Amino acid sequence: MDASRRLRLVLLGAATLALAVAAWFAWQAVGRLGQARSEAASARAELSQLRGLVPALEQHERYARDAEDIKAMIAKAGFDPAKWSNRKLQRTTAILSRRDAETLLVQQIGANGAQWFAADYFDVTVASPGAGLFSPVLPDDRGFNVEMAGVVYFPLVSR
């Protein structure tokens, strides 16, 4: 073999080897690119989820500030929470006479307004088609539908 042919074969082998090494590096880079794209998509999804939680977090912070403001007002008014208790109240829809409905509602504020009712839900409707909440009693009056849920707060000692 002559030297120029040998040189061309060596150059061809070196070029083939360089091409194979470049292809291997390119294949590795494509794999890393796919992994980076997957990580970026995961990070975007997590960012979107966290952005969705921001309003709830801000609302929670507002509630915490409001609770602190209420505690400060209670302390300023001289109320001692240790001297109060509460009971949950839940009354499903029931038809009551006007007198029974009045008794039930008066019970929620106690004698001389000593207790109070913090309603989660409160609904009073008339049971008779022609009746009104504040109109005179009709002969066919069937009373009220009363439904309520909430907490009744009352003092543990008399005032």
Short mmCIF file of C-alpha atoms in Angstrom, two decimals:
data_model
loop_
_atom_site.label_atom_id
_atom_site.label_comp_id
_atom_site.label_asym_id
_atom_site.label_seq_id
_atom_site.Cartn_x
_atom_site.Cartn_y
_atom_site.Cartn_z
CA MET A 1 0.00 0.00 0.00
CA ASP A 2 1.23 3.30 -0.69
CA ALA A 3 1.49 6.01 1.92
CA SER A 4 -1.17 8.32 0.51
CA ARG A 5 -3.72 5.52 0.48
CA ARG A 6 -2.79 4.57 4.03
CA LEU A 7 -3.10 8.21 5.08
CA ARG A 8 -6.56 8.42 3.51
CA LEU A 9 -7.66 5.26 5.29
CA VAL A 10 -6.32 6.58 8.60
CA LEU A 11 -8.10 9.90 8.00
CA LEU A 12 -11.30 8.04 7.04
CA GLY A 13 -11.05 5.92 10.22
CA ALA A 14 -10.36 9.01 12.35
CA ALA A 15 -13.29 10.86 10.74
CA THR A 16 -15.55 7.85 11.28
CA LEU A 17 -14.43 7.61 14.90
CA ALA A 18 -14.96 11.38 15.38
CA LEU A 19 -18.40 11.10 13.79
CA ALA A 20 -19.27 8.18 16.09
CA VAL A 21 -18.09 10.12 19.17
CA ALA A 22 -20.05 13.20 18.02
CA ALA A 23 -23.16 11.05 17.46
CA TRP A 24 -22.80 9.57 20.96
CA PHE A 25 -22.48 13.06 22.51
CA ALA A 26 -25.48 14.24 20.47
CA TRP A 27 -27.52 11.24 21.63
CA GLN A 28 -26.56 12.00 25.27
CA ALA A 29 -27.48 15.68 24.79
CA VAL A 30 -30.89 14.73 23.34
CA GLY A 31 -31.53 12.56 26.40
CA ARG A 32 -30.57 15.41 28.75
CA LEU A 33 -32.74 17.80 26.72
CA GLY A 34 -35.73 15.47 27.12
CA GLN A 35 -35.08 15.21 30.84
CA ALA A 36 -34.74 19.00 31.14
CA ARG A 37 -38.00 19.49 29.23
CA SER A 38 -39.72 17.04 31.56
CA GLU A 39 -38.35 18.86 34.62
CA ALA A 40 -39.42 22.22 33.15
CA ALA A 41 -42.95 20.93 32.53
CA SER A 42 -43.09 19.59 36.08
CA ALA A 43 -41.85 22.93 37.45
CA ARG A 44 -44.46 24.82 35.37
CA ALA A 45 -47.22 22.55 36.71
CA GLU A 46 -46.03 23.05 40.28
CA LEU A 47 -45.83 26.82 39.74
CA SER A 48 -49.39 26.83 38.40
CA GLN A 49 -50.58 24.83 41.40
CA LEU A 50 -48.80 27.16 43.83
CA ARG A 51 -50.25 30.22 42.10
CA GLY A 52 -53.68 28.67 42.60
CA LEU A 53 -53.01 28.39 46.33
CA VAL A 54 -52.02 32.05 46.73
CA PRO A 55 -55.62 33.39 47.01
CA ALA A 56 -56.45 30.81 49.70
CA LEU A 57 -53.27 31.72 51.58
CA GLU A 58 -54.09 35.43 51.35
CA GLN A 59 -57.62 34.74 52.61
CA HIS A 60 -56.22 32.70 55.49
CA GLU A 61 -53.92 35.60 56.38
CA ARG A 62 -56.92 37.99 56.32
CA TYR A 63 -58.83 35.63 58.62
CA ALA A 64 -55.87 35.49 61.00
CA ARG A 65 -55.63 39.32 61.05
CA ASP A 66 -59.40 39.60 61.56
CA ALA A 67 -59.25 37.09 64.41
CA GLU A 68 -56.50 39.12 66.07
CA ASP A 69 -58.56 42.31 65.62
CA ILE A 70 -61.60 40.62 67.17
CA LYS A 71 -59.52 39.33 70.09
CA ALA A 72 -58.22 42.87 70.65
CA MET A 73 -61.79 44.27 70.60
CA ILE A 74 -62.93 41.59 73.06
CA ALA A 75 -60.04 42.37 75.39
CA LYS A 76 -60.75 46.10 75.09
CA ALA A 77 -64.42 45.53 75.94
CA GLY A 78 -63.42 43.57 79.04
CA PHE A 79 -64.87 40.21 78.11
CA ASP A 80 -63.17 37.20 79.63
CA PRO A 81 -63.49 34.15 77.36
CA ALA A 82 -62.94 31.87 80.37
CA LYS A 83 -66.30 33.02 81.73
CA TRP A 84 -68.22 32.06 78.58
CA SER A 85 -69.21 28.77 77.00
CA ASN A 86 -70.98 27.76 73.82
CA ARG A 87 -73.18 25.07 72.39
CA LYS A 88 -73.74 24.11 68.79
CA LEU A 89 -77.32 24.40 67.65
CA GLN A 90 -78.84 22.76 64.61
CA ARG A 91 -82.55 22.78 64.01
CA THR A 92 -83.83 21.29 60.78
CA THR A 93 -86.92 22.57 59.05
CA ALA A 94 -89.94 22.21 61.29
CA ILE A 95 -93.31 23.91 61.33
CA LEU A 96 -93.88 25.74 64.60
CA SER A 97 -96.77 27.84 65.81
CA ARG A 98 -96.07 31.55 66.05
CA ARG A 99 -95.84 31.29 69.84
CA ASP A 100 -93.41 28.33 69.69
CA ALA A 101 -91.30 30.10 67.05
CA GLU A 102 -91.16 33.21 69.24
CA THR A 103 -90.17 31.10 72.27
CA LEU A 104 -87.43 29.36 70.26
CA LEU A 105 -86.00 32.66 69.00
CA VAL A 106 -86.13 34.29 72.45
CA GLN A 107 -84.28 31.29 73.90
CA GLN A 108 -81.36 32.06 71.61
CA ILE A 109 -80.72 35.45 73.26
CA GLY A 110 -81.45 34.30 76.80
CA ALA A 111 -82.87 36.24 79.70
CA ASN A 112 -82.10 39.97 79.41
CA GLY A 113 -80.06 39.31 76.25
CA ALA A 114 -77.36 37.55 78.26
CA GLN A 115 -76.45 35.17 75.46
CA TRP A 116 -76.16 35.46 71.71
CA PHE A 117 -76.56 33.28 68.67
CA ALA A 118 -73.92 33.24 65.93
CA ALA A 119 -75.79 31.81 62.97
CA ASP A 120 -74.16 29.77 60.24
CA TYR A 121 -77.59 29.42 58.67
CA PHE A 122 -80.94 30.94 59.63
CA ASP A 123 -84.25 30.76 57.76
CA VAL A 124 -87.80 31.57 58.87
CA THR A 125 -90.66 31.36 56.39
CA VAL A 126 -94.41 31.33 56.74
CA ALA A 127 -96.19 28.01 56.24
CA SER A 128 -99.51 29.48 55.05
CA PRO A 129 -99.71 30.90 51.51
CA GLY A 130 -101.45 34.17 52.49
CA ALA A 131 -99.57 34.82 55.74
CA GLY A 132 -96.67 37.17 56.34
CA LEU A 133 -93.91 37.23 58.93
CA PHE A 134 -95.11 40.50 60.43
CA SER A 135 -98.81 40.50 59.49
CA PRO A 136 -101.69 39.72 61.87
CA VAL A 137 -102.51 36.05 62.39
CA LEU A 138 -104.96 34.64 59.82
CA PRO A 139 -107.61 32.07 60.74
CA ASP A 140 -105.89 29.37 58.66
CA ASP A 141 -102.40 30.26 59.94
CA ARG A 142 -100.13 27.22 60.14
CA GLY A 143 -97.16 29.00 61.72
CA PHE A 144 -93.57 29.18 60.53
CA ASN A 145 -90.98 26.93 58.98
CA VAL A 146 -87.86 27.43 61.09
CA GLU A 147 -84.40 26.18 60.22
CA MET A 148 -81.19 27.30 61.91
CA ALA A 149 -77.66 26.21 62.58
CA GLY A 150 -74.90 27.95 64.51
CA VAL A 151 -73.43 28.43 67.95
CA VAL A 152 -75.10 29.86 71.07
CA TYR A 153 -72.69 31.68 73.39
CA PHE A 154 -73.69 32.16 77.02
CA PRO A 155 -72.02 33.36 80.22
CA LEU A 156 -71.07 30.79 82.81
CA VAL A 157 -71.88 33.21 85.67
CA SER A 158 -74.77 35.62 86.16
CA ARG A 159 -74.16 39.27 85.50
#
